[in-house]
């Protein structure tokens, strides 16, 4: 037994300490990074969730206030005559809410509008005596009650959000409606409110309508984009509020909080790019490295010194032992303590290694039946195929084994499996490792012959013996078997097992308690 290429204890201790320190540093770094990342993640998620809820409440209050103002105007104008100056005064009082106000009769024809004439691109203008044909206005005229429309594109080309309130005279006669418009692609109350909530770290807020279309976004080009594919948009417009990490429709990852606004059915999403946590994580990594290096160096020096102190006497004892063996000199009994040197550790390792080899061999055995297990079977099959060993395979299982378990219990079922294993072992074959428990009540027998007839004879002998011998149930059991042989065309164990399984299936479906030799049409059935 040679020891010349074995590592010395001194170096082993040094390597162990080095690895321990490095691994400890890695674990500490990973734990710190994970803790910081988790803390930052939770903080950003919670912060955005709270913020989205806060904005939802603020938006609800804002929309409610705007609706109240329109209703108040409608009630005032319904009880008295009104003119352009009156409407202009109302718009001036509400100019931070609405881009324009207009009053229609019960047919939707504009009676007054403020500003009196609204110019749009391409020469389009809106003024009095024009009938408004938009679905939102027509729906409001039909319902005769306050309404907040879905965002829509008006004939002017503007994307508009419309809020309306009915106008009734003192007799309760419906006279028309008053409407306030919010131009989503221009300066508007939503934009002015939400723009106060954009941050330098990339955080921002956006708002979607009931159909998942963006009605506010800090990037004006995103207005009217349909972002229904975003999972949190789908959740928020269905009435849910919450927080989670999400990838948006443009492939960017965010910490997002979202809240549902009940009055409008809008979803408000506040989100922060996940990349925002990279800088503090990088800063922590640098700080830990800088602080750890001096301590690491000190520990390595101390480990080297301690290792030298421990290994020096051991090396001397080992040298003494080597010299004594070389010179064939007598070693006093007390000197046998030198056997605790690093070389004896190797000797112990040698025997432990043998012990583990024994354990590995035991792992190959099925604990219940004592036969070789499925893992060993797979290994033997691969070896046989690789070495072109001629063999046949018998695949068998117990007929109606579930009935045995149901009738007599699983303990008796286990005894039946043991009994069948012993019956299988009684079949002599030239293969040293040839009996396997394949799984459950299935077993495999390998015969070192590619002659299927020989395997068939073995299978039939086993089947007949089993059918004649009382089992642990007190009665004989029966088995079904499928037989096949290896061919030069077989490349993998699965091909052979599949054929045997088909033959076994044929035995099962044609009456059980029989042996079937595989061929493509099952003409060779006995």
Coordinates of C-alpha atoms in Angstrom, one line a residue:
X1 CA 0.0 0.0 0.0
X2 CA 1.7 3.2 -1.2
X3 CA 1.6 6.5 0.6
X4 CA 3.9 8.6 -1.5
X5 CA 1.2 10.5 -3.4
X6 CA -1.0 11.3 -0.3
X7 CA -1.4 14.8 0.9
X8 CA 0.3 15.7 4.1
X9 CA -1.7 16.8 7.1
X10 CA -0.1 20.3 7.2
X11 CA -1.3 21.0 3.7
X12 CA -4.6 19.4 4.3
X13 CA -5.2 21.7 7.3
X14 CA -4.2 24.7 5.3
X15 CA -6.5 23.8 2.4
X16 CA -9.3 23.0 4.9
X17 CA -9.0 26.4 6.6
X18 CA -8.7 28.2 3.4
X19 CA -11.8 26.5 2.0
X20 CA -13.6 27.1 5.3
X21 CA -12.8 30.8 5.3
X22 CA -13.7 31.2 1.7
X23 CA -17.0 29.3 2.1
X24 CA -17.8 31.2 5.2
X25 CA -17.2 34.4 3.4
X26 CA -19.3 33.3 0.5
X27 CA -22.2 32.2 2.8
X28 CA -22.0 35.5 4.7
X29 CA -21.9 37.5 1.5
X30 CA -24.8 35.5 0.1
X31 CA -26.8 35.8 3.3
X32 CA -26.2 39.5 3.5
X33 CA -27.0 40.1 -0.1
X34 CA -30.2 37.9 0.1
X35 CA -31.3 39.7 3.3
X36 CA -30.7 43.1 1.7
X37 CA -32.3 42.1 -1.5
X38 CA -35.3 40.7 0.3
X39 CA -35.6 43.8 2.5
X40 CA -35.4 46.2 -0.5
X41 CA -37.8 44.1 -2.5
X42 CA -40.4 44.0 0.3
X43 CA -39.9 47.7 0.9
X44 CA -40.4 48.7 -2.7
X45 CA -43.4 46.4 -3.1
X46 CA -45.0 47.6 0.1
X47 CA -44.2 51.2 -0.8
X48 CA -45.7 51.0 -4.3
X49 CA -48.7 49.1 -3.0
X50 CA -49.4 51.7 -0.4
X51 CA -48.8 54.5 -2.9
X52 CA -51.2 53.0 -5.4
X53 CA -53.9 52.6 -2.8
X54 CA -53.4 56.2 -1.7
X55 CA -53.6 57.4 -5.3
X56 CA -56.7 55.3 -5.8
X57 CA -58.4 57.0 -2.9
X58 CA -57.2 60.5 -4.0
X59 CA -58.4 59.8 -7.6
X60 CA -61.8 58.5 -6.3
X61 CA -62.2 61.7 -4.2
X62 CA -61.1 63.8 -7.2
X63 CA -63.6 62.1 -9.6
X64 CA -66.3 62.4 -7.0
X65 CA -65.7 66.1 -6.5
X66 CA -65.7 66.7 -10.3
X67 CA -69.0 64.8 -10.6
X68 CA -70.5 66.8 -7.8
X69 CA -69.5 70.0 -9.5
X70 CA -71.1 68.9 -12.8
X71 CA -74.3 67.9 -10.9
X72 CA -74.4 71.2 -9.1
X73 CA -74.1 73.1 -12.4
X74 CA -76.8 70.9 -14.0
X75 CA -79.2 71.6 -11.1
X76 CA -78.5 75.4 -11.2
X77 CA -78.9 75.6 -15.0
X78 CA -82.1 73.5 -14.8
X79 CA -83.8 76.0 -12.4
X80 CA -82.9 79.2 -14.2
X81 CA -82.0 80.6 -17.6
X82 CA -78.3 80.6 -18.4
X83 CA -76.0 82.2 -21.0
X84 CA -72.5 81.9 -22.3
X85 CA -71.1 84.2 -19.6
X86 CA -72.6 81.9 -16.9
X87 CA -71.0 78.8 -18.5
X88 CA -67.7 80.6 -18.9
X89 CA -67.8 81.5 -15.3
X90 CA -68.4 77.9 -14.3
X91 CA -65.6 76.7 -16.5
X92 CA -63.2 79.3 -15.0
X93 CA -64.1 78.0 -11.6
X94 CA -63.5 74.4 -12.7
X95 CA -60.6 74.9 -15.2
X96 CA -58.2 72.8 -13.3
X97 CA -60.6 69.8 -13.7
X98 CA -62.1 70.1 -17.2
X99 CA -60.6 71.1 -20.5
X100 CA -64.0 72.2 -21.7
X101 CA -67.7 72.3 -20.7
X102 CA -70.8 72.1 -22.9
X103 CA -74.5 71.9 -22.5
X104 CA -76.8 70.0 -24.9
X105 CA -80.5 69.7 -25.3
X106 CA -82.3 66.4 -25.0
X107 CA -81.3 65.5 -28.6
X108 CA -77.6 66.1 -28.0
X109 CA -77.4 69.4 -29.9
X110 CA -74.8 71.7 -28.2
X111 CA -76.6 74.8 -26.7
X112 CA -73.6 76.4 -25.1
X113 CA -69.9 75.5 -25.0
X114 CA -67.0 76.9 -23.2
X115 CA -64.7 77.9 -24.7
X116 CA -67.2 79.1 -27.3
X117 CA -65.3 77.6 -30.1
X118 CA -62.7 74.8 -29.7
X119 CA -60.2 74.5 -32.5
X120 CA -58.4 71.2 -33.3
X121 CA -55.9 70.0 -35.8
X122 CA -56.9 69.8 -39.5
X123 CA -59.3 72.7 -39.0
X124 CA -61.9 70.8 -37.0
X125 CA -63.8 72.9 -34.5
X126 CA -66.6 72.3 -32.0
X127 CA -69.2 75.1 -31.3
X128 CA -72.8 75.6 -30.5
X129 CA -75.6 74.1 -32.6
X130 CA -73.5 71.0 -33.5
X131 CA -75.1 67.7 -32.6
X132 CA -72.8 65.4 -30.6
X133 CA -73.1 61.9 -32.0
X134 CA -70.6 60.2 -29.7
X135 CA -71.7 57.0 -28.1
X136 CA -70.9 58.4 -24.6
X137 CA -73.1 61.4 -25.0
X138 CA -76.0 59.4 -26.6
X139 CA -75.8 56.9 -23.8
X140 CA -75.9 59.6 -21.2
X141 CA -78.9 61.2 -22.9
X142 CA -80.6 57.8 -22.8
X143 CA -79.8 57.0 -19.1
X144 CA -80.5 60.6 -17.9
X145 CA -78.2 60.3 -15.0
X146 CA -74.5 61.1 -14.1
X147 CA -72.0 59.2 -16.2
X148 CA -68.3 58.7 -16.5
X149 CA -67.5 57.4 -20.0
X150 CA -64.8 55.1 -21.1
X151 CA -62.0 56.9 -22.9
X152 CA -62.8 57.3 -26.6
X153 CA -61.5 59.0 -29.7
X154 CA -63.7 61.9 -30.7
X155 CA -64.2 63.2 -34.2
X156 CA -61.7 65.9 -33.4
X157 CA -59.0 63.3 -33.1
X158 CA -58.6 63.9 -29.4
X159 CA -58.8 61.0 -27.0
X160 CA -61.4 62.1 -24.5
X161 CA -62.8 61.1 -21.2
X162 CA -66.3 62.5 -20.7
X163 CA -68.2 63.2 -17.4
X164 CA -71.8 64.2 -17.7
X165 CA -74.7 65.2 -15.4
X166 CA -78.4 65.5 -16.4
X167 CA -80.4 68.8 -16.5
X168 CA -84.0 68.8 -15.3
X169 CA -86.2 71.8 -15.0
X170 CA -88.3 72.7 -11.9
X171 CA -91.1 70.5 -13.2
X172 CA -88.8 67.5 -13.5
X173 CA -88.7 67.7 -17.3
X174 CA -85.5 66.4 -18.9
X175 CA -83.8 69.3 -20.7
X176 CA -80.5 67.7 -21.7
X177 CA -77.1 67.4 -20.1
X178 CA -73.9 69.2 -19.1
X179 CA -70.7 67.5 -19.9
X180 CA -67.1 68.1 -18.9
X181 CA -64.3 66.8 -21.1
X182 CA -60.8 65.7 -20.2
X183 CA -58.4 65.6 -23.1
X184 CA -56.2 62.6 -22.3
X185 CA -53.4 63.5 -24.7
X186 CA -53.2 67.2 -23.5
X187 CA -52.7 68.8 -20.2
X188 CA -55.5 67.4 -17.9
X189 CA -56.4 66.9 -14.3
X190 CA -55.2 63.3 -14.2
X191 CA -51.9 64.2 -15.8
X192 CA -51.4 67.1 -13.4
X193 CA -52.2 64.9 -10.5
X194 CA -50.1 61.9 -11.5
X195 CA -47.1 63.9 -12.7
X196 CA -46.4 64.8 -9.1
X197 CA -45.5 61.2 -8.5
X198 CA -42.5 60.5 -10.8
X199 CA -39.1 59.9 -9.2
X200 CA -35.5 60.1 -10.3
X201 CA -35.0 56.4 -9.5
X202 CA -37.3 55.4 -12.4
X203 CA -40.4 54.9 -10.4
X204 CA -43.6 56.1 -12.0
X205 CA -47.4 55.8 -12.0
X206 CA -49.7 54.9 -14.8
X207 CA -53.5 54.5 -15.1
X208 CA -55.5 52.0 -17.2
X209 CA -59.2 52.0 -18.0
X210 CA -61.7 49.1 -17.7
X211 CA -60.4 47.5 -21.0
X212 CA -56.7 47.6 -20.1
X213 CA -55.9 50.7 -22.2
X214 CA -53.5 53.3 -20.8
X215 CA -55.2 56.6 -20.1
X216 CA -52.3 58.2 -18.3
X217 CA -48.6 57.4 -18.6
X218 CA -45.5 59.7 -18.1
X219 CA -44.6 58.8 -21.7
X220 CA -47.3 60.4 -23.7
X221 CA -46.7 57.9 -26.6
X222 CA -48.0 55.1 -24.4
X223 CA -51.5 56.7 -24.1
X224 CA -54.1 54.3 -25.5
X225 CA -51.7 51.3 -25.6
X226 CA -53.6 48.1 -24.7
X227 CA -51.6 46.5 -21.9
X228 CA -54.1 43.8 -21.0
X229 CA -51.3 41.1 -21.4
X230 CA -49.6 42.6 -18.3
X231 CA -50.7 40.2 -15.5
X232 CA -51.2 42.9 -12.9
X233 CA -53.3 45.0 -15.3
X234 CA -55.6 42.0 -15.7
X235 CA -55.9 41.7 -11.9
X236 CA -56.4 45.3 -11.1
X237 CA -59.2 45.9 -13.7
X238 CA -61.0 42.9 -12.3
X239 CA -61.2 44.7 -8.9
X240 CA -58.1 43.4 -7.1
X241 CA -55.4 45.4 -5.3
X242 CA -52.0 44.1 -4.3
X243 CA -48.3 44.0 -5.0
X244 CA -45.8 41.7 -6.9
X245 CA -42.8 41.6 -9.2
X246 CA -43.9 41.9 -12.8
X247 CA -42.5 42.1 -16.3
X248 CA -44.4 44.7 -18.4
X249 CA -45.4 44.4 -22.0
X250 CA -42.1 45.9 -23.1
X251 CA -40.0 43.3 -21.3
X252 CA -38.9 45.4 -18.3
X253 CA -39.1 44.1 -14.7
X254 CA -40.6 46.2 -11.9
X255 CA -41.7 46.1 -8.3
X256 CA -45.3 47.0 -8.7
X257 CA -48.2 47.9 -6.5
X258 CA -51.7 48.2 -7.9
X259 CA -55.1 49.4 -6.7
X260 CA -58.6 49.5 -8.1
X261 CA -60.6 52.7 -8.2
X262 CA -64.3 51.8 -7.8
X263 CA -66.0 55.0 -9.2
X264 CA -64.3 54.7 -12.6
X265 CA -63.2 51.1 -12.7
X266 CA -59.7 52.3 -13.4
X267 CA -56.5 50.6 -12.3
X268 CA -53.7 52.6 -10.8
X269 CA -50.2 51.0 -10.9
X270 CA -47.2 52.4 -9.2
X271 CA -44.0 50.7 -10.1
X272 CA -40.2 50.9 -9.6
X273 CA -37.7 49.2 -11.9
X274 CA -36.0 46.2 -10.3
X275 CA -32.7 47.5 -11.4
X276 CA -33.0 50.1 -8.6
X277 CA -31.7 47.6 -6.1
X278 CA -28.5 46.8 -8.0
X279 CA -26.6 49.8 -6.7
X280 CA -27.0 49.1 -3.0
X281 CA -26.3 45.4 -3.6
X282 CA -23.1 46.3 -5.5
X283 CA -22.1 48.7 -2.7
X284 CA -22.6 46.1 -0.1
X285 CA -20.5 43.6 -2.0
X286 CA -17.6 46.0 -2.3
X287 CA -17.9 46.9 1.3
X288 CA -17.8 43.3 2.5
X289 CA -14.8 42.5 0.2
X290 CA -12.8 45.5 1.5
X291 CA -13.6 44.7 5.1
X292 CA -13.0 40.9 4.8
X293 CA -9.7 40.9 3.1
X294 CA -7.5 41.9 6.1
X295 CA -9.3 39.4 8.4
X296 CA -9.0 36.7 5.8
X297 CA -5.2 37.3 5.5
X298 CA -4.8 37.2 9.3
X299 CA -6.8 33.9 9.6
X300 CA -4.8 32.3 6.8
X301 CA -1.5 33.2 8.6
X302 CA -2.8 31.9 11.9
X303 CA -4.0 28.7 10.2
X304 CA -0.6 28.2 8.6
X305 CA 1.2 28.6 11.9
X306 CA -1.2 26.4 13.8
X307 CA -1.0 23.7 11.0
X308 CA 2.8 23.8 11.3
X309 CA 2.6 23.3 15.1
X310 CA 0.3 20.4 14.7
X311 CA 2.0 18.6 11.8
X312 CA 5.6 19.0 12.9
X313 CA 5.6 16.3 15.6
X314 CA 3.4 14.0 13.5
X315 CA 5.8 14.3 10.6
X316 CA 8.6 13.4 12.9
X317 CA 6.7 10.3 14.1
X318 CA 5.9 9.3 10.6
X319 CA 9.6 9.6 9.6
X320 CA 10.6 7.5 12.5
X321 CA 8.1 4.8 11.5
X322 CA 9.4 4.9 7.9
X323 CA 13.0 4.6 9.0
X324 CA 12.1 1.7 11.3
X325 CA 10.4 -0.2 8.6
X326 CA 13.2 0.5 6.1
X327 CA 15.9 -0.7 8.5
X328 CA 13.7 -3.6 9.8
X329 CA 14.5 -2.6 13.3
X330 CA 12.5 -3.5 16.4
X331 CA 9.9 -1.0 17.5
X332 CA 8.9 -0.9 21.2
X333 CA 5.2 -1.5 21.9
X334 CA 4.6 2.0 23.2
X335 CA 6.0 3.4 20.0
X336 CA 3.0 1.9 18.2
X337 CA 1.2 5.1 19.0
X338 CA 2.8 6.5 15.9
X339 CA 0.1 4.6 14.0
X340 CA -2.2 7.7 14.7
X341 CA -0.2 9.6 12.1
X342 CA -1.7 10.8 8.8
X343 CA -0.7 7.6 7.1
X344 CA -2.9 5.6 9.6
X345 CA -5.7 8.0 8.7
X346 CA -5.2 6.9 5.1
X347 CA -5.2 3.2 6.3
X348 CA -8.5 3.8 8.1
X349 CA -9.9 5.5 5.0
X350 CA -8.9 2.5 3.0
X351 CA -11.0 0.2 5.1
X352 CA -13.9 2.7 5.3
X353 CA -13.8 2.8 1.5
X354 CA -14.1 -1.0 1.5
X355 CA -17.0 -0.8 3.9
X356 CA -18.8 1.7 1.6
X357 CA -18.2 -0.6 -1.3
X358 CA -20.0 -3.3 0.7
X359 CA -22.8 -0.8 1.4
X360 CA -23.0 0.0 -2.3
X361 CA -23.4 -3.7 -3.1
X362 CA -26.2 -3.9 -0.5
X363 CA -27.9 -1.0 -2.2
X364 CA -28.2 -3.2 -5.3
X365 CA -30.6 -5.5 -3.4
X366 CA -34.3 -5.2 -3.1
X367 CA -35.0 -4.9 0.7
X368 CA -38.2 -6.9 0.6
X369 CA -37.5 -9.9 -1.6
X370 CA -33.7 -10.1 -1.5
X371 CA -33.5 -10.1 -5.3
X372 CA -31.5 -7.6 -7.2
X373 CA -33.4 -4.4 -7.7
X374 CA -34.5 -2.3 -10.7
X375 CA -31.3 -0.2 -10.6
X376 CA -29.1 -3.3 -10.9
X377 CA -31.3 -4.7 -13.6
X378 CA -30.8 -1.5 -15.7
X379 CA -27.1 -1.7 -15.2
X380 CA -26.9 -5.3 -16.2
X381 CA -29.0 -4.7 -19.3
X382 CA -26.8 -1.9 -20.5
X383 CA -23.7 -4.0 -19.9
X384 CA -25.2 -7.0 -21.8
X385 CA -26.1 -4.8 -24.8
X386 CA -22.8 -3.0 -24.8
X387 CA -20.8 -6.3 -24.7
X388 CA -23.2 -8.0 -27.2
X389 CA -24.0 -10.7 -24.7
X390 CA -26.8 -13.0 -26.0
X391 CA -29.7 -13.3 -23.6
X392 CA -33.4 -13.6 -23.3
X393 CA -35.7 -11.7 -21.0
X394 CA -38.7 -13.0 -19.0
X395 CA -41.0 -10.3 -17.6
X396 CA -43.7 -11.5 -15.2
X397 CA -46.1 -10.3 -12.7
X398 CA -48.7 -11.7 -10.3
X399 CA -52.3 -12.1 -11.6
X400 CA -54.8 -10.1 -9.6
X401 CA -52.3 -9.0 -7.0
X402 CA -54.4 -6.0 -6.0
X403 CA -57.1 -8.6 -5.1
X404 CA -54.6 -10.3 -2.8
X405 CA -53.8 -7.1 -1.1
X406 CA -57.5 -6.1 -0.8
X407 CA -58.5 -9.6 0.5
X408 CA -55.6 -10.5 2.8
X409 CA -54.0 -7.2 3.5
X410 CA -50.6 -5.7 2.5
X411 CA -48.6 -7.7 5.0
X412 CA -49.7 -10.9 3.4
X413 CA -49.2 -9.3 0.0
X414 CA -45.5 -8.7 1.0
X415 CA -45.2 -12.3 2.0
X416 CA -46.6 -13.4 -1.4
X417 CA -43.9 -11.2 -3.1
X418 CA -41.2 -12.9 -0.9
X419 CA -42.6 -16.3 -1.7
X420 CA -42.5 -15.6 -5.5
X421 CA -39.0 -14.3 -5.2
X422 CA -37.9 -17.7 -3.6
X423 CA -39.7 -19.6 -6.3
X424 CA -37.9 -17.6 -8.9
X425 CA -34.5 -18.2 -7.2
X426 CA -35.3 -21.9 -7.4
X427 CA -35.0 -21.7 -11.2
X428 CA -31.4 -22.5 -12.1
X429 CA -29.9 -20.5 -14.9
X430 CA -26.3 -20.0 -16.1
X431 CA -26.5 -16.2 -15.3
X432 CA -25.0 -15.2 -12.0
X433 CA -27.1 -12.1 -11.6
X434 CA -30.4 -13.0 -13.3
X435 CA -33.3 -12.4 -10.9
X436 CA -34.7 -9.0 -10.4
X437 CA -37.6 -7.3 -8.8
X438 CA -38.7 -4.9 -11.5
X439 CA -41.2 -3.0 -9.4
X440 CA -44.4 -3.7 -7.5
X441 CA -45.5 -7.2 -8.3
X442 CA -43.3 -7.3 -11.5
X443 CA -40.2 -9.4 -11.7
X444 CA -37.5 -10.1 -14.4
X445 CA -35.5 -13.2 -15.2
X446 CA -32.5 -13.0 -17.6
X447 CA -31.2 -16.2 -19.3
X448 CA -27.8 -16.1 -21.1
X449 CA -29.2 -17.5 -24.3
X450 CA -30.8 -15.7 -27.2
X451 CA -32.9 -18.8 -27.8
X452 CA -36.4 -17.8 -26.8
X453 CA -37.4 -21.4 -26.5
X454 CA -35.0 -22.0 -23.6
X455 CA -36.3 -18.9 -21.9
X456 CA -39.9 -20.2 -22.6
X457 CA -39.1 -23.5 -20.9
X458 CA -37.7 -21.7 -17.8
X459 CA -40.8 -19.4 -17.7
X460 CA -43.2 -22.3 -18.1
X461 CA -41.5 -24.3 -15.4
X462 CA -41.8 -21.4 -13.0
X463 CA -45.4 -20.7 -14.0
X464 CA -46.4 -24.4 -13.4
X465 CA -44.6 -24.6 -10.1
X466 CA -46.2 -21.4 -8.8
X467 CA -49.7 -22.5 -9.9
X468 CA -49.2 -25.8 -8.0
X469 CA -47.7 -24.5 -4.8
X470 CA -49.7 -22.9 -2.0
X471 CA -48.8 -19.3 -1.4
X472 CA -48.9 -17.4 1.9
X473 CA -52.6 -16.8 1.2
X474 CA -53.2 -20.5 1.7
X475 CA -53.9 -21.0 -1.9
X476 CA -51.8 -21.0 -5.1
X477 CA -51.4 -17.8 -7.0
X478 CA -50.9 -17.6 -10.8
X479 CA -48.5 -15.5 -12.8
X480 CA -48.4 -14.2 -16.4
X481 CA -45.2 -14.0 -18.3
X482 CA -43.8 -12.4 -21.4
X483 CA -40.6 -13.6 -23.2
X484 CA -38.4 -12.0 -25.7
X485 CA -34.7 -12.3 -26.9
X486 CA -32.1 -9.7 -27.7
X487 CA -31.4 -9.1 -31.4
X488 CA -28.4 -7.4 -33.1
X489 CA -30.7 -4.5 -34.0
X490 CA -31.4 -3.6 -30.3
X491 CA -29.7 -0.4 -29.3
X492 CA -31.3 0.3 -25.9
X493 CA -32.8 -1.8 -23.0
X494 CA -36.1 -0.1 -23.5
X495 CA -36.6 -1.8 -26.9
X496 CA -36.2 -5.3 -25.3
X497 CA -38.3 -4.5 -22.2
X498 CA -41.0 -3.1 -24.4
X499 CA -41.3 -6.3 -26.4
X500 CA -41.4 -8.4 -23.2
X501 CA -44.0 -6.0 -21.8
X502 CA -46.2 -6.5 -25.0
X503 CA -45.9 -10.2 -24.7
X504 CA -46.8 -10.0 -21.0
X505 CA -49.8 -7.8 -21.9
X506 CA -50.9 -10.4 -24.4
X507 CA -50.8 -13.1 -21.6
X508 CA -52.8 -10.8 -19.4
X509 CA -55.5 -10.0 -22.0
X510 CA -55.9 -13.6 -23.2
X511 CA -56.7 -15.3 -19.9
X512 CA -53.7 -14.9 -17.6
X513 CA -51.6 -17.7 -16.1
X514 CA -49.8 -18.2 -19.3
X515 CA -46.5 -17.5 -21.1
X516 CA -46.3 -15.5 -24.3
X517 CA -43.2 -15.4 -26.5
X518 CA -43.1 -12.1 -28.4
X519 CA -43.5 -11.7 -32.1
X520 CA -45.1 -8.9 -34.1
X521 CA -48.5 -10.8 -34.4
X522 CA -48.3 -13.0 -31.3
X523 CA -48.5 -16.2 -33.3
X524 CA -46.1 -17.9 -30.9
X525 CA -48.4 -18.0 -27.9
X526 CA -48.6 -21.0 -25.7

